[in-house]
Coordinates of C-alpha atoms in Angstrom, one line a residue:
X291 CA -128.7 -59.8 28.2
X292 CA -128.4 -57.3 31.5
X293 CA -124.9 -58.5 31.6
X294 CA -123.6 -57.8 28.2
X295 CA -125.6 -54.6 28.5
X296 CA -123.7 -53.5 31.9
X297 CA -120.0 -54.7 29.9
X298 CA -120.6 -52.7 27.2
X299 CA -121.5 -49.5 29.2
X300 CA -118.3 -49.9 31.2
X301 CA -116.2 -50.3 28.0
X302 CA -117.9 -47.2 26.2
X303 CA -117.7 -45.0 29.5
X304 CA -115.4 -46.3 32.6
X305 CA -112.8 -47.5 30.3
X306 CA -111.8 -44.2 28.4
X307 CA -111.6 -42.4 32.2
X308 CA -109.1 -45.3 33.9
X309 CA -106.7 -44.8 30.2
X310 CA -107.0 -40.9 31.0
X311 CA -106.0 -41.3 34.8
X312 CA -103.1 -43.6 34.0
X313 CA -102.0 -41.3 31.3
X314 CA -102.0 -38.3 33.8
X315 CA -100.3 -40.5 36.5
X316 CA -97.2 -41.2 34.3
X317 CA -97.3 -37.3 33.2
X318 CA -96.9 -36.5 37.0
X319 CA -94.3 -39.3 37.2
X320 CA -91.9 -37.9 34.6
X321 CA -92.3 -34.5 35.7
X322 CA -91.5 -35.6 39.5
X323 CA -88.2 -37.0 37.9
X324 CA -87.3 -34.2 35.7
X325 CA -87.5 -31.7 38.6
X326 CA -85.6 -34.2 40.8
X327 CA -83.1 -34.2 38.7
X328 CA -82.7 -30.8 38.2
X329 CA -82.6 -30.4 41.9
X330 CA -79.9 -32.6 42.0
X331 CA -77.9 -30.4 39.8
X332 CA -78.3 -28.1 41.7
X333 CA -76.3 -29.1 45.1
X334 CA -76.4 -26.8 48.0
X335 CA -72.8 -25.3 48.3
X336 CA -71.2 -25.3 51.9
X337 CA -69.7 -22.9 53.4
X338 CA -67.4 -22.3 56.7
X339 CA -68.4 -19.2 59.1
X340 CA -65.9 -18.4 61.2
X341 CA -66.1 -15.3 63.5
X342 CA -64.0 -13.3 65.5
X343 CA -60.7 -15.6 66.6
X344 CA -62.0 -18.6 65.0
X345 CA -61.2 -16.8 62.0
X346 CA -57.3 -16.8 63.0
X347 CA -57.7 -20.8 63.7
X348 CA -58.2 -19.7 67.9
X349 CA -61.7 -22.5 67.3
X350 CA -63.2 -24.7 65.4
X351 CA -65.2 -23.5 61.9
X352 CA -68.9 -24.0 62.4
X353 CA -70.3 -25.5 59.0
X354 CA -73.2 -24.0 57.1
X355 CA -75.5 -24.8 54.3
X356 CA -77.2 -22.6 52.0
X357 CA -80.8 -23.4 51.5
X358 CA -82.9 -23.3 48.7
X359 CA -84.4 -20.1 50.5
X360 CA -81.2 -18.2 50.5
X361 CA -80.7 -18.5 54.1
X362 CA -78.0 -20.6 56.5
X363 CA -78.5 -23.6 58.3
X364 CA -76.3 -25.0 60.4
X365 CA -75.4 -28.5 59.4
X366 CA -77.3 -31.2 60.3
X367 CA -80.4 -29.8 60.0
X368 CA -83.0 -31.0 57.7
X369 CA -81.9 -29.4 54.6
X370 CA -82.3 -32.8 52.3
X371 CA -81.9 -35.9 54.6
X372 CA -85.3 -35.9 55.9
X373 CA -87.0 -33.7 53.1
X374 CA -86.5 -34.8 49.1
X375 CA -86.0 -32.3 47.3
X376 CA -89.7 -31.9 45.8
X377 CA -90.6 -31.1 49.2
X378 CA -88.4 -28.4 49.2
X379 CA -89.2 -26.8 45.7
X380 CA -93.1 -26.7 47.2
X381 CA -92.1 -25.0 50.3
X382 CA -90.3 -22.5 48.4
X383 CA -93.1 -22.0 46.7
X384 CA -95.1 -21.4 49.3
X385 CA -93.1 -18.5 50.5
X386 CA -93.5 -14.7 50.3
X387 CA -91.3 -13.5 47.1
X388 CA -88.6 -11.0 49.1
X389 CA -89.4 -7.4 49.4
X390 CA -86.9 -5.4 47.5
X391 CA -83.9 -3.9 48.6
X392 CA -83.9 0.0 49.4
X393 CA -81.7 1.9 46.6
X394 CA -82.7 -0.9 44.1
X395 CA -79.6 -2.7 45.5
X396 CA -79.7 -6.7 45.0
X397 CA -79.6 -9.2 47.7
X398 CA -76.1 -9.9 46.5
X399 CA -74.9 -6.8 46.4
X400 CA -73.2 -5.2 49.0
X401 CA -75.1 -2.0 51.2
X402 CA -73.4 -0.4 53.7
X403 CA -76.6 -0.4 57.4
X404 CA -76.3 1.6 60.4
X405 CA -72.9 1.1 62.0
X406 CA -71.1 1.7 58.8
X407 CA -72.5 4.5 57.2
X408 CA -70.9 7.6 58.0
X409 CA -72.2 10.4 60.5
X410 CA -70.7 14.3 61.0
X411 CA -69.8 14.6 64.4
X412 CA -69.0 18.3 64.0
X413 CA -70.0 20.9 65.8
X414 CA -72.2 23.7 64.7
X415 CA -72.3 27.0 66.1
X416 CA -75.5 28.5 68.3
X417 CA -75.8 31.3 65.9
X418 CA -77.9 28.7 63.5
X419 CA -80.5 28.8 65.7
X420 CA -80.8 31.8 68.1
X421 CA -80.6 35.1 66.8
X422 CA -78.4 37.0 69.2
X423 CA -76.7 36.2 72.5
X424 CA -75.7 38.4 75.3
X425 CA -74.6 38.4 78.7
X426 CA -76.5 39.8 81.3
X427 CA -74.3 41.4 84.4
X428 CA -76.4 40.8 88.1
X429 CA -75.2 43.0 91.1
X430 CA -75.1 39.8 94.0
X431 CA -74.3 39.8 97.7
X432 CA -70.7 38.7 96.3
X433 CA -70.4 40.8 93.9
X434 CA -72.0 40.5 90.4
X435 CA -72.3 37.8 88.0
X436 CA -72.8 37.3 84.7
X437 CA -75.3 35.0 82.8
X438 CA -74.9 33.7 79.4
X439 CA -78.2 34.1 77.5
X440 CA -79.2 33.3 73.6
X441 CA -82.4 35.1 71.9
X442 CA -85.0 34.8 69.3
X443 CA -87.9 36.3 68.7
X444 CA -88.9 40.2 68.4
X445 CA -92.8 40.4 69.9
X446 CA -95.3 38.1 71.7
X447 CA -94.8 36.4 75.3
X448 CA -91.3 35.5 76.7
X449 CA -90.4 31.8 76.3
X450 CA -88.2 31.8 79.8
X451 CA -85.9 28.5 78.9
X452 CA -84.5 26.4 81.8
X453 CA -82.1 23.3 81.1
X454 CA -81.4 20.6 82.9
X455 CA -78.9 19.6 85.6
X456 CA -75.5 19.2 82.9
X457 CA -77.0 20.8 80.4
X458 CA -76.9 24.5 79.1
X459 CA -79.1 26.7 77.1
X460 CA -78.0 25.4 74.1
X461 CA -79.9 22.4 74.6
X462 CA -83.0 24.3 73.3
X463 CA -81.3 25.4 70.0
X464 CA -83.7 23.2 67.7
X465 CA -86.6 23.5 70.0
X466 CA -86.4 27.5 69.9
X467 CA -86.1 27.1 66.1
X468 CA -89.0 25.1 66.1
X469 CA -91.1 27.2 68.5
X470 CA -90.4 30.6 66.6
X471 CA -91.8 28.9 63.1
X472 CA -95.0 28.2 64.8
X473 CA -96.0 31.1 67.4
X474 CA -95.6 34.5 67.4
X475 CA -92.6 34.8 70.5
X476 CA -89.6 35.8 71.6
X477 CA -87.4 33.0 73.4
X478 CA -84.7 33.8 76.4
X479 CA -82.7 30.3 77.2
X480 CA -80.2 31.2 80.3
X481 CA -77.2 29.3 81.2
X482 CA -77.7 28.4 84.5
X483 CA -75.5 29.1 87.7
X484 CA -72.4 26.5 87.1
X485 CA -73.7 25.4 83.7
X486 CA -71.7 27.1 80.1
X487 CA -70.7 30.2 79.9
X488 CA -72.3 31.4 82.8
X489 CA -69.8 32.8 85.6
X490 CA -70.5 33.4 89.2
X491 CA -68.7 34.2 92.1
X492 CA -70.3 31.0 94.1
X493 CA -70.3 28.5 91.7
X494 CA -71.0 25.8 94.5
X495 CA -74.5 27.1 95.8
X496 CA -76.9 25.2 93.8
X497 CA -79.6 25.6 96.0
X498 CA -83.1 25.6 94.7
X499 CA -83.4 29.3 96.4
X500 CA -80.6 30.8 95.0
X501 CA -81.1 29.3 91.6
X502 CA -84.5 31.1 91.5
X503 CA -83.0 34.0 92.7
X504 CA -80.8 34.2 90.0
X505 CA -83.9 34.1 87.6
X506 CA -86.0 36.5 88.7
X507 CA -82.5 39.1 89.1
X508 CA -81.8 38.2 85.3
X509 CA -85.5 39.0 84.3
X510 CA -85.2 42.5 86.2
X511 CA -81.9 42.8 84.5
X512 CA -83.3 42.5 81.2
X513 CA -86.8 43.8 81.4
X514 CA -87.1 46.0 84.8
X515 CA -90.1 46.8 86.6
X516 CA -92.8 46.2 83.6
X517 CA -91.5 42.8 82.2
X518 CA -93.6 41.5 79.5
X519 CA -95.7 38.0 80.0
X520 CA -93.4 35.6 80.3
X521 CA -94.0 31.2 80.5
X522 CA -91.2 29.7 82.5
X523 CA -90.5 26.5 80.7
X524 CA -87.6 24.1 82.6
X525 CA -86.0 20.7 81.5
X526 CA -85.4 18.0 84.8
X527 CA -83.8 20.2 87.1
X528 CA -84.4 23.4 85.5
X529 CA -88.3 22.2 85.9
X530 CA -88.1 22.1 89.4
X531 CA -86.4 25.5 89.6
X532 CA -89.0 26.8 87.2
X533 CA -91.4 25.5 90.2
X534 CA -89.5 26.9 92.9
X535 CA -89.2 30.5 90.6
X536 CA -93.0 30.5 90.1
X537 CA -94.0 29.5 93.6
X538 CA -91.8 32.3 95.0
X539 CA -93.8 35.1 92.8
X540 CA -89.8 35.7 91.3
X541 CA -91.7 36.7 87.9
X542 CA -94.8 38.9 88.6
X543 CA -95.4 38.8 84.5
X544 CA -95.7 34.7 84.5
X545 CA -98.4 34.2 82.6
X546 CA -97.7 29.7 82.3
X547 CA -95.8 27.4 83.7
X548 CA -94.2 24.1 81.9
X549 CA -92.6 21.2 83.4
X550 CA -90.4 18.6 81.0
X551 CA -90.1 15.0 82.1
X552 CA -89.8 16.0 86.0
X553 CA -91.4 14.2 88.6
X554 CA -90.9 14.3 91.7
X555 CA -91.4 10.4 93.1
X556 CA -89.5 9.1 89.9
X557 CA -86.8 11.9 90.4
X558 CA -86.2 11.0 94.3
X559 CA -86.4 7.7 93.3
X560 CA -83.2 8.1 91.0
X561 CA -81.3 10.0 93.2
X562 CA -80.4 6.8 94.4
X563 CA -78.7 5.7 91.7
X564 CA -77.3 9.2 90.1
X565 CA -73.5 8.5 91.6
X566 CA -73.6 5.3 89.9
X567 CA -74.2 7.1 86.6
X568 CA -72.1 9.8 86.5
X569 CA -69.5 7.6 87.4
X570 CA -70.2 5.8 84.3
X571 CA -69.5 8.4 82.1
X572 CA -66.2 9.3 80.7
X573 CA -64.5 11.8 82.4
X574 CA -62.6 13.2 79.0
X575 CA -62.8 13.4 75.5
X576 CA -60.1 13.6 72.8
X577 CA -62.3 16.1 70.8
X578 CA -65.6 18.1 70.9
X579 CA -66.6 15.2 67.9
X580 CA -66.0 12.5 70.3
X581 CA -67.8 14.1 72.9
X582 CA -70.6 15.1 70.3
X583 CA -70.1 11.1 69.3
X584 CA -70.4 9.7 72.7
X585 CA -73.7 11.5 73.7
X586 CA -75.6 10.5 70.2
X587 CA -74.4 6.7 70.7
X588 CA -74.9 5.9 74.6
X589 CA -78.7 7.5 73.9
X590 CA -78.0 10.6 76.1
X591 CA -79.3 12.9 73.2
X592 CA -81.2 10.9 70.7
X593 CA -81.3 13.8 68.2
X594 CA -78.1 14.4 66.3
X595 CA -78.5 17.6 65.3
X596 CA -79.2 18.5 68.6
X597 CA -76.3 16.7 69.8
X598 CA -74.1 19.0 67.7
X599 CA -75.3 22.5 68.9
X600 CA -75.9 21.6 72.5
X601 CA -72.9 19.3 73.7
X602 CA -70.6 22.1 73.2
X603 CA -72.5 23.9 76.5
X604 CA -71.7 21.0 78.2
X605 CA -67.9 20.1 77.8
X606 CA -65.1 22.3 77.9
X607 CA -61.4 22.0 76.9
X608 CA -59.1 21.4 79.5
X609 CA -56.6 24.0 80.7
X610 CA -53.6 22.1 80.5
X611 CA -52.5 19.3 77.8
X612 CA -52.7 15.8 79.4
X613 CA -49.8 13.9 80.2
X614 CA -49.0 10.2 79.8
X615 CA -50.1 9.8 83.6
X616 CA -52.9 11.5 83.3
X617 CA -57.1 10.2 82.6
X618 CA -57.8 8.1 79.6
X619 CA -59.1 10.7 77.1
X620 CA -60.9 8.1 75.0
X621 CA -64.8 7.1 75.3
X622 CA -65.1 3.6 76.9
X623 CA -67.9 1.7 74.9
X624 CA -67.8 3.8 71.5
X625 CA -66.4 1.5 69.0
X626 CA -65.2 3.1 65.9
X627 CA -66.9 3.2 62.7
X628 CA -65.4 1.5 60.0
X629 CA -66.4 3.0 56.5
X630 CA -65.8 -0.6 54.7
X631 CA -63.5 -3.4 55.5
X632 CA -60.1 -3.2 56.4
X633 CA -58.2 -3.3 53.0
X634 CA -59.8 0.4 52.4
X635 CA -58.8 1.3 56.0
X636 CA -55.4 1.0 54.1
X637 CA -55.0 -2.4 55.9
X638 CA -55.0 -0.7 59.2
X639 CA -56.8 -2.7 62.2
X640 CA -59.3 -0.9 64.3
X641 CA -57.0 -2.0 67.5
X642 CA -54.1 -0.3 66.1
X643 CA -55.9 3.2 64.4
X644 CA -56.7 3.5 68.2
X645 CA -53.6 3.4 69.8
X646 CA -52.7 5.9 67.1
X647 CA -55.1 8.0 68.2
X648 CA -54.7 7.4 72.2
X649 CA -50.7 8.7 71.3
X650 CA -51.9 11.5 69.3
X651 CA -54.5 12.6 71.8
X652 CA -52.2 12.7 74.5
X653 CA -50.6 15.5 73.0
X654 CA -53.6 18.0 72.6
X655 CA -56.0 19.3 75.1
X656 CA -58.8 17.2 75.4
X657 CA -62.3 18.1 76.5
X658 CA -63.8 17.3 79.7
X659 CA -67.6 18.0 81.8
X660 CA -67.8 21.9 82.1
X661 CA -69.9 21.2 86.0
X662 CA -68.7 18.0 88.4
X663 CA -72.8 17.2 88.6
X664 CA -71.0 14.5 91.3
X665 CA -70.4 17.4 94.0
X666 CA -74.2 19.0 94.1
X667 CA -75.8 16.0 95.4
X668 CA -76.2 18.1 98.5
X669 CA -78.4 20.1 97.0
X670 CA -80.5 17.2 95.0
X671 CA -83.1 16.8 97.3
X672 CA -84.0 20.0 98.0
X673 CA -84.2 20.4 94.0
X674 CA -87.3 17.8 93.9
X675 CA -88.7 17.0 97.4
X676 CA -92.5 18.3 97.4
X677 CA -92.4 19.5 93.8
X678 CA -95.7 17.9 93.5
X679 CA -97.6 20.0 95.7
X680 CA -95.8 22.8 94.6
X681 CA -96.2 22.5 90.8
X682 CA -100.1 22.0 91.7
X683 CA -100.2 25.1 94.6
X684 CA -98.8 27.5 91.4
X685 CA -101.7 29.2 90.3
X686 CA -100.9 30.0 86.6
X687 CA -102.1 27.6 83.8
X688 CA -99.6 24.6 84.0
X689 CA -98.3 21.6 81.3
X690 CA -96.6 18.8 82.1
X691 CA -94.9 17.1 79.6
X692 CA -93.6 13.6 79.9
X693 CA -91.2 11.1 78.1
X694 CA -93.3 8.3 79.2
X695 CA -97.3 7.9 81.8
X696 CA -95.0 5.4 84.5
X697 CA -93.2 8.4 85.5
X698 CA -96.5 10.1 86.5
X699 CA -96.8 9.8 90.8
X700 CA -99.4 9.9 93.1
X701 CA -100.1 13.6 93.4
X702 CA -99.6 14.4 89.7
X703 CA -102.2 11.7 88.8
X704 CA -105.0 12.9 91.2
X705 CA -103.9 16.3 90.2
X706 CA -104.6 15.5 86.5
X707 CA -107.8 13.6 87.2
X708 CA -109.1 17.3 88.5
X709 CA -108.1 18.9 85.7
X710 CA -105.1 21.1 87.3
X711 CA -103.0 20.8 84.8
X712 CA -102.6 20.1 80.7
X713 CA -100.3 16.8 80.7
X714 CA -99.0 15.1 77.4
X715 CA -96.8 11.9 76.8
X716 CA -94.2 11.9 74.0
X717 CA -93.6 8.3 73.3
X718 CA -90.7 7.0 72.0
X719 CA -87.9 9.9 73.3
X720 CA -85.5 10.0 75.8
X721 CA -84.9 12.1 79.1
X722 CA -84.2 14.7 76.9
X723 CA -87.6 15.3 75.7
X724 CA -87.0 18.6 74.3
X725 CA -83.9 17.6 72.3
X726 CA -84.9 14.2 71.0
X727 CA -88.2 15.5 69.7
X728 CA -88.2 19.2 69.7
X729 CA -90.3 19.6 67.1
X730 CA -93.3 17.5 68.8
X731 CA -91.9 19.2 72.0
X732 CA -92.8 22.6 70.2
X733 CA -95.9 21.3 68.9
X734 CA -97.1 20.8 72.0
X735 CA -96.3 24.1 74.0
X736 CA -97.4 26.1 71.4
X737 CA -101.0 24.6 71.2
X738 CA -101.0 25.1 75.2
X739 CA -100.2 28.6 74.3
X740 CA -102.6 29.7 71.3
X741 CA -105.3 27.5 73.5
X742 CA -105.0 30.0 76.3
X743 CA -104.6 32.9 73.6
X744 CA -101.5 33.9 75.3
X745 CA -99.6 33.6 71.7
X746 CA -100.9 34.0 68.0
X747 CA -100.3 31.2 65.6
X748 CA -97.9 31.8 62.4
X749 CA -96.9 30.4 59.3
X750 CA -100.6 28.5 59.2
X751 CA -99.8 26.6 62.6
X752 CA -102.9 24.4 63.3
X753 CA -103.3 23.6 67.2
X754 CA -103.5 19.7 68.0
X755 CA -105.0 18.6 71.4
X756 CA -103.5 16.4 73.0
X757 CA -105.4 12.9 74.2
X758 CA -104.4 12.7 77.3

């Protein structure tokens, strides 16, 4: 009686379920099939990537497959040997779906990245940014000399501008922009002895003394015996002459004092090294572009529209038209950008466009370095050794600003652990603090300066502190 009792309770309750599993099973089954067989269908196409001469037949073709996840393998990988094709439907299932394309382009469709888009190289005059320029005559020893300076501003403290070693006051084009929109001031950048437009009748005495010299003659020059508050602010080697200006008393108005990526351990340290990379550098350029070119591309001025106002300060065209025998005037390293491919080149190779230019070049005047940097290394060390001491001795409020805290040395640090002077890092820029980022660059002296109410703030300029 128990017996046929438990047979009938498996028939009316265990039987139903184990007809419902099967069912499901052969579901699964014929869906398994149906997707394997569409897979099938659907056979990975293979491709040949060749690059460079291998596309001329100078190697062997390496052989691609497409994967179900739009990418390339190279062949014999496991892209269906080792994984069935249901396998690889679940994995793509699995995965992220793509982000989409900037400009609502398509993966297929073709968008034109960094190399190939194309960038103005042109030049733009200084009158965008400063307001007047002048230059200012100063009775010497020698004679007198004359000092190329550019101006903004009409009231408020004097923004003294010192570039560096290269360099010329139009280097501080965008910054002075910048600086003007957020504090009441006037700005005075000077082309430096041997630097632009500046002429001298010594152009070899770099010396730290007679390069502060020259800056306190050009503020009596422009200013006379009542100058108004001035803030010496100096780039590299314009920083340490700022220094050496200060700690003389040159400026009996200096009211601050700013230092821009110039330290000296990290400075002495490169000295080492500085031959090495001025010989590195082209020594002519076919065109003011190419130079403008040249400096945005090997990361010498990461800003490009500071590139385009400032490089003309720092080339200059050459007297005489080169000859056949003479320097290379085209940039080592710069490869030419190519707006598409080749057919809309009009078919033209990049090898031969520059041999077209290299014969066309030769018969114009091309640009070359307006200072040999390579013949003051004389006067290097006496530009940097015991800045330290000397930045910290200088009793006016002081900022340090810095591309990055490793260049920061002994003396600095234990001088910014007492609170001597105001230091901020500026990530992510070059040497060229002041032109890579000279709106952060700005940001930061004019806080130093509305913080010390030496300026008033404008256009609703809110003062941020820096962290560190």
């Amino acid at each position: 009686m128990v017996m046929n009792e438990k047979v009938r309770i498996c028939q009316c309750y265990l039987l139903p379920g184990l007809i419902k599993l099967l069912f499901e099973r052969k579901k699964k089954k014929k869906r398994k099939e149906k997707t394997l067989a569409q897979c099938s269908s659907q056979k990975p196409a293979r491709h040949d990537v060749r690059s460079g001469d291998d596309a001329q037949g100078a190697g062997p073709a390496v052989s691609t497959e497409t994967t179900l996840a739009g990418g390339l393998r190279p062949e014999g990988a496991d892209t269906g040997e080792n994984m069935s094709a249901l396998e690889k439907h679940f994995h793509l299932g699995r995965l992220p779906p793509r982000p989409p394309m900037p400009g609502g382009l398509q993966s297929g469709s073709k968008m034109r990245m960094g190399p190939g888009r194309k960038r103005d190289f042109s030049p733009v005059p200084w009158s965008q940014y400063f307001e007047s320029m002048e230059d200012v005559v100063v009775d010497c020893e020698t004679g007198k000399d004359s000092f190329r300076i550019y101006k903004s501003g009409s009231e408020g403290p004097v923004l003294l501008l010192l570039h560096g070693g290269g360099h010329s006051a139009l280097s501080w084009a965008v910054f002075t922009t910048a600086i003007i929109s957020r504090i009441r001031c006037r700005v005075v950048a000077i082309d430096q002895r041997g630097h632009g437009e500046t002429k001298v009748k010594n152009t070899e005495d770099l010396s730290s003394e007679t390069m502060a010299r020259d800056i306190g003659n050009v503020v009596e020059a422009l200013y006379g015996d009542l100058p108004p508050p001035i803030m010496l602010i100096g780039h590299s080697m314009g920083g340490a002459i700022a220094v050496h200006t200060a700690a003389a008393n040159l400026v009996p108005s200096l009211l601050g004092l700013c230092m821009i990526d110039v330290v000296e351990g990290t400075a002495m340290d490169a000295l080492n090294s500085m031959q090495n990379f001025l010989r590195g550098r082209p020594k002519t350029f076919k065109s003011l572009e190419n130079a403008i070119e040249w400096s945005v591309k090997s990361g010498q001025i990461r800003n490009l529209d500071s590139a385009r106002v400032s490089m003309a300060g720092q080339v200059k065209q050459c007297e005489e038209a080169m000859t056949p025998e003479g320097p290379k005037a085209i940039v080592e390293g710069i490869i030419e950008e190519e707006e598409e491919d080749v057919e809309e080149n009009g078919g033209q190779s990049i090898n031969k466009r520059k041999k077209e230019d290299d014969t066309e070049v030769k018969k114009e005047r091309p640009y070359t370095w307006r200072i040999e940097l390579s013949k003051t290394e004389k006067y290097w060390d006496g530009w940097f050794r015991g800045l330290s001491n000397l930045f910290l001795s200088c009793s006016v409020p002081k900022q340090l600003l810095l591309a990055g805290v490793d260049r920061l040395d002994k003396d600095l640090t234990i001088g910014q652990m007492q609170g001597k002077f105001q230091m901020q890092v500026l990530p992510q820029c070059g040497h060229a603090v002041h032109e890579d980022a000279p709106d952060k660059v700005a940001e930061a002296v004019a806080t130093f300066l509305v913080r010390h109410q030496f300026a008033e703030p404008v256009g609703g300029f809110q003062c941020v502190f820096p962290t560190c």
